[in-house]
Structure formats: C-alpha cells, structure tokens
PDB file of C-alpha atoms in Angstrom:
ATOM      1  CA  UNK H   1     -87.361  25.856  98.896  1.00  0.00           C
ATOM      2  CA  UNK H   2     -91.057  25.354  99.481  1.00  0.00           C
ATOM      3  CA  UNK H   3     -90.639  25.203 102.986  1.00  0.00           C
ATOM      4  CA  UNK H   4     -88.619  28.229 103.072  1.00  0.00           C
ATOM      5  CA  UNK H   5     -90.828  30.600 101.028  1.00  0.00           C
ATOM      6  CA  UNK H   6     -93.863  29.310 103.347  1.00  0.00           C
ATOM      7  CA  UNK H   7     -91.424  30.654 106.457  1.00  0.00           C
ATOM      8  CA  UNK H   8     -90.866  33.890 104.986  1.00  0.00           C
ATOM      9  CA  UNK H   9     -94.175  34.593 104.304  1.00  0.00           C
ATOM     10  CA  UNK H  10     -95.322  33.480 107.724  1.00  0.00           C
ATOM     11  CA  UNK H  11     -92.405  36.313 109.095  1.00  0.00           C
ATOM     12  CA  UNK H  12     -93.685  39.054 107.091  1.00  0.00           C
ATOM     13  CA  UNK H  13     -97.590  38.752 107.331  1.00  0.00           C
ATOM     14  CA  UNK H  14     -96.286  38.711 111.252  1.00  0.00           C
ATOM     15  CA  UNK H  15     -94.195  41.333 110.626  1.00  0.00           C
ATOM     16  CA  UNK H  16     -96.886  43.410 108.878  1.00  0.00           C
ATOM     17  CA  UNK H  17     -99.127  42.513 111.686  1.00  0.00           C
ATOM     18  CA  UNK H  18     -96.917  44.135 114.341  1.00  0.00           C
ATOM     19  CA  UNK H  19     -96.710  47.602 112.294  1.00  0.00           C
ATOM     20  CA  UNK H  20    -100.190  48.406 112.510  1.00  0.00           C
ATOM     21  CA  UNK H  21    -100.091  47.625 116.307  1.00  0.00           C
ATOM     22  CA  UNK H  22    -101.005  43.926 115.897  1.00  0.00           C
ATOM     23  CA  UNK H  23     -99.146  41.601 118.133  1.00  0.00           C
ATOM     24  CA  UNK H  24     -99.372  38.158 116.538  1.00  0.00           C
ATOM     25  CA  UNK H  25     -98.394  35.054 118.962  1.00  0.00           C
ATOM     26  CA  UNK H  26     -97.258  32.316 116.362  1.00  0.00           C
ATOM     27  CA  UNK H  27     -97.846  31.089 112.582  1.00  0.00           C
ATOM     28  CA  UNK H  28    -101.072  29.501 113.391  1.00  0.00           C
ATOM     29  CA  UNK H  29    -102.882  32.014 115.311  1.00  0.00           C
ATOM     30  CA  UNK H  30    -102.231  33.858 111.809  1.00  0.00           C
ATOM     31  CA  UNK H  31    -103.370  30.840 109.714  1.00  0.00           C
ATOM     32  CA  UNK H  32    -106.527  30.706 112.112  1.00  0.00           C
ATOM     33  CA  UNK H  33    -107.474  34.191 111.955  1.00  0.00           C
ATOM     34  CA  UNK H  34    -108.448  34.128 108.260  1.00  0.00           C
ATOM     35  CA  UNK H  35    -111.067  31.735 108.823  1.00  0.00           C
ATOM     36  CA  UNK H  36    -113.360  33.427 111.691  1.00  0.00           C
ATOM     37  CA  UNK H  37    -116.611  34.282 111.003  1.00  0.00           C
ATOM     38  CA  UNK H  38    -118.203  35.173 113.881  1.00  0.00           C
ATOM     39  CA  UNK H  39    -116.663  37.287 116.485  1.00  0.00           C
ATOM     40  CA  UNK H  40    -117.650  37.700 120.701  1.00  0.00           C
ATOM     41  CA  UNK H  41    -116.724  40.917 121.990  1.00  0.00           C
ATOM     42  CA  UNK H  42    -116.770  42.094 125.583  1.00  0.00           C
ATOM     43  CA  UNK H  43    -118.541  45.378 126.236  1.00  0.00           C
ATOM     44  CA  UNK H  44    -116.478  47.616 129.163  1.00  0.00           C
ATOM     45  CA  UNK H  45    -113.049  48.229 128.801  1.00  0.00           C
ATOM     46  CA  UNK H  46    -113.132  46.202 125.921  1.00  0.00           C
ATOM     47  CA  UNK H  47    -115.727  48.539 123.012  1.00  0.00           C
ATOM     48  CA  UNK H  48    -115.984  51.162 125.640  1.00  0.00           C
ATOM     49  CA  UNK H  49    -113.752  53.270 127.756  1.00  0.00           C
ATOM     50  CA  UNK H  50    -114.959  54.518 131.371  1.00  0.00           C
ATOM     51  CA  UNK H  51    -115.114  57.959 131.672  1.00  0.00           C
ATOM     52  CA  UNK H  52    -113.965  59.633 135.119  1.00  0.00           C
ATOM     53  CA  UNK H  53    -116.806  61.764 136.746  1.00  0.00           C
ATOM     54  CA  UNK H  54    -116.560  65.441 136.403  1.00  0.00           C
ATOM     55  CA  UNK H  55    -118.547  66.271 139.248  1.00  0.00           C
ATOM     56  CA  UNK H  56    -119.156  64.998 142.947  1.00  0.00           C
ATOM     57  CA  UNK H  57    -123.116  64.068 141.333  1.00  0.00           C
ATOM     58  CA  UNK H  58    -122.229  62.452 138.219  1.00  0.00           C
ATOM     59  CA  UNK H  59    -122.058  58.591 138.446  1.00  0.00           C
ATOM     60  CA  UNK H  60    -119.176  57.577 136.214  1.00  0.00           C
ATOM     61  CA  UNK H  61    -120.011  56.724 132.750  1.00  0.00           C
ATOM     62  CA  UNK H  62    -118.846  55.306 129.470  1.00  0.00           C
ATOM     63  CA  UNK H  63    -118.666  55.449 125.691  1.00  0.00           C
ATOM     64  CA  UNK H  64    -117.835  53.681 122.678  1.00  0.00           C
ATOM     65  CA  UNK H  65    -113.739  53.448 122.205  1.00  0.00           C
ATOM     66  CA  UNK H  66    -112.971  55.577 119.427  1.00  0.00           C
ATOM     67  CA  UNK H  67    -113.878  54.287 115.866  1.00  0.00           C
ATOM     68  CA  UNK H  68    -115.455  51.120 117.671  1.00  0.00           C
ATOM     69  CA  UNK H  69    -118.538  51.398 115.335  1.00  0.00           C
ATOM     70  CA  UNK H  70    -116.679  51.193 112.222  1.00  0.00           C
ATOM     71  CA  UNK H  71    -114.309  48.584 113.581  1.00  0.00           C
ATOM     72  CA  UNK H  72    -118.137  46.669 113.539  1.00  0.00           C
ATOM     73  CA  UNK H  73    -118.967  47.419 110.162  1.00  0.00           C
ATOM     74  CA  UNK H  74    -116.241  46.656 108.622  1.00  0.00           C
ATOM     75  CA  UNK H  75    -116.423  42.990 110.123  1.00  0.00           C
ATOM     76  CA  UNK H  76    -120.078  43.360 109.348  1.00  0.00           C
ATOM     77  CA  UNK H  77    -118.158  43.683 105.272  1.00  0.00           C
ATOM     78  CA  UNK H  78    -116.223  40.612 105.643  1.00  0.00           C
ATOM     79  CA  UNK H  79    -119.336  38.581 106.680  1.00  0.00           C
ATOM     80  CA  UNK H  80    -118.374  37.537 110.280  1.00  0.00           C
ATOM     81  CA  UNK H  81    -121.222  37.848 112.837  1.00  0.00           C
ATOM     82  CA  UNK H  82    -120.451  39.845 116.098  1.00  0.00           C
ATOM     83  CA  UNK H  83    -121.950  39.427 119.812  1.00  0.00           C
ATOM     84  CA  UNK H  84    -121.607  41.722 122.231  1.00  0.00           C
ATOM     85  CA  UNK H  85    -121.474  40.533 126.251  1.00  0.00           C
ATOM     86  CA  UNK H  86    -122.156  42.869 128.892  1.00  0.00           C
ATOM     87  CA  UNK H  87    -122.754  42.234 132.572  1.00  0.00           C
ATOM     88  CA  UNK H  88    -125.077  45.199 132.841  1.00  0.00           C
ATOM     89  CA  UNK H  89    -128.846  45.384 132.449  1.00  0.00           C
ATOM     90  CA  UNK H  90    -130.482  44.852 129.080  1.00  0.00           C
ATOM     91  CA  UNK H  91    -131.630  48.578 128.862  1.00  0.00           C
ATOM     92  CA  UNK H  92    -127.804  49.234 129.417  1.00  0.00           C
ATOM     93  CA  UNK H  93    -126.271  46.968 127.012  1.00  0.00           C
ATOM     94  CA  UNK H  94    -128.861  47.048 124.432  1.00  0.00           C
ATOM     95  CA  UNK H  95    -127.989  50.622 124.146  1.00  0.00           C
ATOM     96  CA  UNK H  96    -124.292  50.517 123.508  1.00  0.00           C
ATOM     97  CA  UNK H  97    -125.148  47.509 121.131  1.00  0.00           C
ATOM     98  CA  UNK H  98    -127.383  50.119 118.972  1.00  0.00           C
ATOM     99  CA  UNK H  99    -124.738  52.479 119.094  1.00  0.00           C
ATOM    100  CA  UNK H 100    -122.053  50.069 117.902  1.00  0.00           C
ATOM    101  CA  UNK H 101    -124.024  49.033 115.113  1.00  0.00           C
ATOM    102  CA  UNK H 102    -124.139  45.430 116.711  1.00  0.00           C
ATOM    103  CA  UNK H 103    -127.677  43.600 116.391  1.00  0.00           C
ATOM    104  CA  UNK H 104    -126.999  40.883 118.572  1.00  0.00           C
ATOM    105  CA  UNK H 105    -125.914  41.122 122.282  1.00  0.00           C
ATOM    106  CA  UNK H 106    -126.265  39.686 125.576  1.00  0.00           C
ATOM    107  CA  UNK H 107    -126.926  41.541 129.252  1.00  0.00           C
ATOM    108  CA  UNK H 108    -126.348  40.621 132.324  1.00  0.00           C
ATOM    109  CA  UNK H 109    -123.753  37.594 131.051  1.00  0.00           C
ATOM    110  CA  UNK H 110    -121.165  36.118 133.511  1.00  0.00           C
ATOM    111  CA  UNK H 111    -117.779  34.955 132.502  1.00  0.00           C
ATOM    112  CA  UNK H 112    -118.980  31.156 132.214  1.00  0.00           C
ATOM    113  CA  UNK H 113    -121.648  32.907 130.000  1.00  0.00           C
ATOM    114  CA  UNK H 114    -119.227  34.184 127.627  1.00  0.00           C
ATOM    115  CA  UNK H 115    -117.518  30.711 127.211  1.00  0.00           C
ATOM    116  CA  UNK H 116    -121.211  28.632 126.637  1.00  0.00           C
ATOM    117  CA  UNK H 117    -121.365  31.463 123.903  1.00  0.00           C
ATOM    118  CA  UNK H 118    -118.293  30.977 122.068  1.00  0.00           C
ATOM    119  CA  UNK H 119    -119.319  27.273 122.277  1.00  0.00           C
ATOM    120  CA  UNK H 120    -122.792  27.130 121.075  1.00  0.00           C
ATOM    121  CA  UNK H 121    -121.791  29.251 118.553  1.00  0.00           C
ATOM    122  CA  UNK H 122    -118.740  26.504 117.659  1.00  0.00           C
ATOM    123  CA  UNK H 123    -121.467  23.684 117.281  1.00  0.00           C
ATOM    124  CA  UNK H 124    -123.419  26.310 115.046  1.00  0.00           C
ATOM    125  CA  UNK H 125    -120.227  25.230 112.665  1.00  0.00           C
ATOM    126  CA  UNK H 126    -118.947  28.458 113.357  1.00  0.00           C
ATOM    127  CA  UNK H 127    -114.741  29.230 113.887  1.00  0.00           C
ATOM    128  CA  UNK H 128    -115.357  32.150 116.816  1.00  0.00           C
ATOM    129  CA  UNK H 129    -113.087  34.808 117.990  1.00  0.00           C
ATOM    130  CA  UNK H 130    -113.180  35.956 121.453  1.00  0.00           C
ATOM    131  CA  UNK H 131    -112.173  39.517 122.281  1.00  0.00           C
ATOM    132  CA  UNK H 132    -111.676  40.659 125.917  1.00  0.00           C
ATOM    133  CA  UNK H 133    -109.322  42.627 128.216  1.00  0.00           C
ATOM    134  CA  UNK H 134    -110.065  41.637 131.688  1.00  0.00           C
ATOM    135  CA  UNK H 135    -109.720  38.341 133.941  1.00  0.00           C
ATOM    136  CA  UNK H 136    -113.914  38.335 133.599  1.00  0.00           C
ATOM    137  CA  UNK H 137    -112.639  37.016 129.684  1.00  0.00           C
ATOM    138  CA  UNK H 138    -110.121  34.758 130.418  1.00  0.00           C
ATOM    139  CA  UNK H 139    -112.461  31.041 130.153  1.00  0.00           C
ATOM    140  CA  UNK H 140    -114.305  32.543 126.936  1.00  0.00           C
ATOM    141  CA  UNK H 141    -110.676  33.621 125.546  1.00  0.00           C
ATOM    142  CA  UNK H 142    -109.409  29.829 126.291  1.00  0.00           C
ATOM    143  CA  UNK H 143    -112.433  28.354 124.688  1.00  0.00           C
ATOM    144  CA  UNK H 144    -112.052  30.498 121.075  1.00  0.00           C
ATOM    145  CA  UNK H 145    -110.680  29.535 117.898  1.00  0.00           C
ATOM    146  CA  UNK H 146    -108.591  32.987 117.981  1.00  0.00           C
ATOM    147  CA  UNK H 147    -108.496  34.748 121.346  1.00  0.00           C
ATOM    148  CA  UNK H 148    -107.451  38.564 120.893  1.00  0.00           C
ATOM    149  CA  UNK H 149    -106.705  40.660 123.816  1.00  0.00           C
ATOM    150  CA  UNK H 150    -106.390  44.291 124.670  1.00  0.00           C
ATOM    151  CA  UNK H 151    -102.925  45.703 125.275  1.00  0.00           C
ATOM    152  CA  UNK H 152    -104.176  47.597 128.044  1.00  0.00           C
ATOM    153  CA  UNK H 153    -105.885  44.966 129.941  1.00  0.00           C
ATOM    154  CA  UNK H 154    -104.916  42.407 132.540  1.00  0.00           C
ATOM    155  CA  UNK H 155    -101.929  40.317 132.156  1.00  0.00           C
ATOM    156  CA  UNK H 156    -104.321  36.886 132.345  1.00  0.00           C
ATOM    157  CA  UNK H 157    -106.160  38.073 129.109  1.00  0.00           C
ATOM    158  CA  UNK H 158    -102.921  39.249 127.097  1.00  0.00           C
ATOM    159  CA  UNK H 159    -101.037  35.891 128.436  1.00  0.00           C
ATOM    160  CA  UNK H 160    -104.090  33.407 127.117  1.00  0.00           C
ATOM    161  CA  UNK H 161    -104.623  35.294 123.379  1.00  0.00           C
ATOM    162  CA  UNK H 162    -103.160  34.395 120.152  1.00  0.00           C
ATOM    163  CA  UNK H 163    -103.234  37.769 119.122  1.00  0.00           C
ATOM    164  CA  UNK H 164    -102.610  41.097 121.367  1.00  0.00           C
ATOM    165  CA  UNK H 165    -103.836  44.549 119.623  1.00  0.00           C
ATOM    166  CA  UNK H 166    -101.706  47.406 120.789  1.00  0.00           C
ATOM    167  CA  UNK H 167    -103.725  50.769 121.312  1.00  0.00           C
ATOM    168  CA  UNK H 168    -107.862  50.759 121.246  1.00  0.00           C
ATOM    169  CA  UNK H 169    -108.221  50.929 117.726  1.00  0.00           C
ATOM    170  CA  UNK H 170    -110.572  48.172 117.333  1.00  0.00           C
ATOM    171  CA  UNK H 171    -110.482  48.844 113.159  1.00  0.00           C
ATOM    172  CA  UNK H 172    -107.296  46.485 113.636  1.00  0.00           C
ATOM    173  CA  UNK H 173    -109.541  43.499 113.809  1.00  0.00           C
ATOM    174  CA  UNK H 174    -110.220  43.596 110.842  1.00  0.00           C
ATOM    175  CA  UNK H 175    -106.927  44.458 109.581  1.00  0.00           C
ATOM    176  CA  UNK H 176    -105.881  41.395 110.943  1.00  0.00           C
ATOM    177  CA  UNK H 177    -108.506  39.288 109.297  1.00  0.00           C
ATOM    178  CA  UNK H 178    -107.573  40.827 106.044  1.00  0.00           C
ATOM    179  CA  UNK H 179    -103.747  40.330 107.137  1.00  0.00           C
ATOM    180  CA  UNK H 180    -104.077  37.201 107.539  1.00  0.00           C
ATOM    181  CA  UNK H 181    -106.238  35.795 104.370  1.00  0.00           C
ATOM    182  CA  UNK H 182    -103.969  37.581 102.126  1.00  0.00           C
ATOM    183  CA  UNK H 183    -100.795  35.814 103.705  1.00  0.00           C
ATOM    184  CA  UNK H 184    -102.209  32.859 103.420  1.00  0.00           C
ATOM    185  CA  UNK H 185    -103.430  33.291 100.191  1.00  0.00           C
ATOM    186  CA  UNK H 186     -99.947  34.235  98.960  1.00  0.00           C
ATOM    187  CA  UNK H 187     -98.857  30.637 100.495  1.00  0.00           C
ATOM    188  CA  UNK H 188    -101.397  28.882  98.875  1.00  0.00           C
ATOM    189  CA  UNK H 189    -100.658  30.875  95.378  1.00  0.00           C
ATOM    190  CA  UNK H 190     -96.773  30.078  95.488  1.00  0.00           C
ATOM    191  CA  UNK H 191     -97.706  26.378  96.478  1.00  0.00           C
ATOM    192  CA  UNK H 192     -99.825  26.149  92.938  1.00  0.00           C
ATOM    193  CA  UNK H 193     -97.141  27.134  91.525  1.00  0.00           C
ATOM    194  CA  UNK H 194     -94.962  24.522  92.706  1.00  0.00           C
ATOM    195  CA  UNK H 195     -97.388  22.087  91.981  1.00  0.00           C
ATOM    196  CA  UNK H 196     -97.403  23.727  88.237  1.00  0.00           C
ATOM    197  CA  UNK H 197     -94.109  23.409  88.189  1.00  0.00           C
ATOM    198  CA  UNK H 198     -93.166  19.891  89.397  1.00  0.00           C
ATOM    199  CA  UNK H 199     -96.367  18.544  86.753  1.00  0.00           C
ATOM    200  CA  UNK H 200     -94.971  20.238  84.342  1.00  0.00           C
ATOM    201  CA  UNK H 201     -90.879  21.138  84.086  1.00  0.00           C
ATOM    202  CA  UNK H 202     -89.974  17.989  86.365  1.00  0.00           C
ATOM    203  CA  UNK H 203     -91.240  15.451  83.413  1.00  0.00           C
ATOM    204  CA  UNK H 204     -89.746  17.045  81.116  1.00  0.00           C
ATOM    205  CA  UNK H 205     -85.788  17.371  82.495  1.00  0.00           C
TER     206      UNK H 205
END
C-alpha cells in the first residue's frame, strides 16, 4: 500500500508537471529537482530570443524571452544561485545579465566551459541544474544534477534532459522546483504516517 501511494503520487506531481507545459522524463528527475540550488543557464536562444532585422542596416539583435527576469527572481526566492553563459563579449553578456536580474555570469564561455562550471560548482557542494537549448549545451547538460531543455531547441539537448519545458516561459522553472518539493513532501508526509501507524496500531492488534 506504501508502495502504491508513493506511485501515485510520483504520476500526478508528473502529471501536474505536464499541464503547465513541463515535460518530466522519469520519477527521479522529479525527486532531483527539489533539491537544486544553483542553476546554469545559457544566454541565446535559451533567456533570449533573436530578433530578425528590420532593415538591410540593422545587424540582428536580441532580447530577454518574455518574463525571463522574473523567471530569475523567483529562483532568486527559493534561494538557488543562477549563472548565466554567453559566448559573446563581456560588454555583451554583462548587459543581458543586468537586465535579467542575474549577478553572476560568464562571457566568452565555450561548451567545455559550461561543463567545468556545472562541475566546480558540484565540488562547491552544490546539486546544479543546467539549462540549454542547443548542441553548444549538450556536455554541460550531461554533467548536471537536473538537465532541462528547451522545447524549441535541438533534438541533442531535448534527448539528454531530465526535464523538457514546453513554450519559453522560463517562470516554469520554478514551477517545477516548487512541483517537485511539494510531491515529495507529500511522500515523505504519508510515509510518517505509516511509520505512526505501524509504532502505534500494529502493537496493539
């Protein structure tokens, strides 16, 4: 019975995931979501969009995916610690970072970059997430604790990540975070309860 109401609570935290556009691979990618606190997030394609040129003068350009900045604040809330990686120029990058709201950054990065990243920050004692869209994301997506992918972005990034967010609403990284503790906190309560039970009931039949 134990078993069974840890199953079905596994199915609809899963479930729930996949209504607000969260694609969650498996049971543990959910169990290890609620325990990130630090988070790696690519800059183009993956906080920004690329904007066509309107004119045969203007160089093509980019801006911050829509509600990307509170997506940041709101894991700035829960106490996780995001990095930004950009291949451009510091001037570049340390301007987008400013206008996510993200204080720390990195320019100029290649993709073994992002991976030494997501590991130094692993012997900091940190569990790291990795979010990324493009092949460019692929090592630092292997070498995560919880890899999430865009749904828009190449099929190497989507087929590597634990968890797949549908749509460029980047607010539903947090919704998975918060998803995700509160399944497994309603595991953890029914299990108590067990354990209540079998001290208690068992003894006395």
């Amino acid at each position: 019975m134990k078993l069974y109401k840890i199953a079905l609570a596994l199915m609809v935290g899963i479930g729930k995931a996949a209504e607000k556009n969260i694609l969650i691979k498996d049971a543990t990618a959910l169990e290890e979501i609620r325990k990130v606190n630090a988070l790696v997030i690519d800059k183009t394609g993956t906080l920004t969009t690329i904007i066509d040129p309107t004119t045969e003068s203007s160089p093509n350009s980019e801006r911050l995916k829509p509600y990307a900045r509170e997506a940041m604040e709101e894991l700035r809330q829960q106490g996780i610690e995001v990095y930004m990686c950009s291949g451009d120029k510091d001037e570049r990058a340390k301007a987008v970072a400013q206008e996510a709201g993200i204080p720390n950054y990195r320019s100029q990065v290649l993709p073994q970059d992002k991976e030494d990243l997501v590991r130094q920050l692993q012997q900091e004692g940190k569990h790291v997430a990795m979010v990324g869209d493009g092949i460019n994301d692929s090592q630092a997506l292997a070498a995560a604790d919880v890899s999430i992918a865009m749904g828009k972005g190449t099929d190497i990034a989507m087929e590597v990540a634990q968890v797949t967010l549908m749509g460029t609403d980047l607010r539903r990284i947090p919704d998975a975070i918060t998803l995700s503790k509160r399944t497994v906190g309603m595991i953890h309560q029914n299990l108590f309860w067990a354990f209540i039970y079998n001290v208690i009931c068992i003894p006395l039949a």
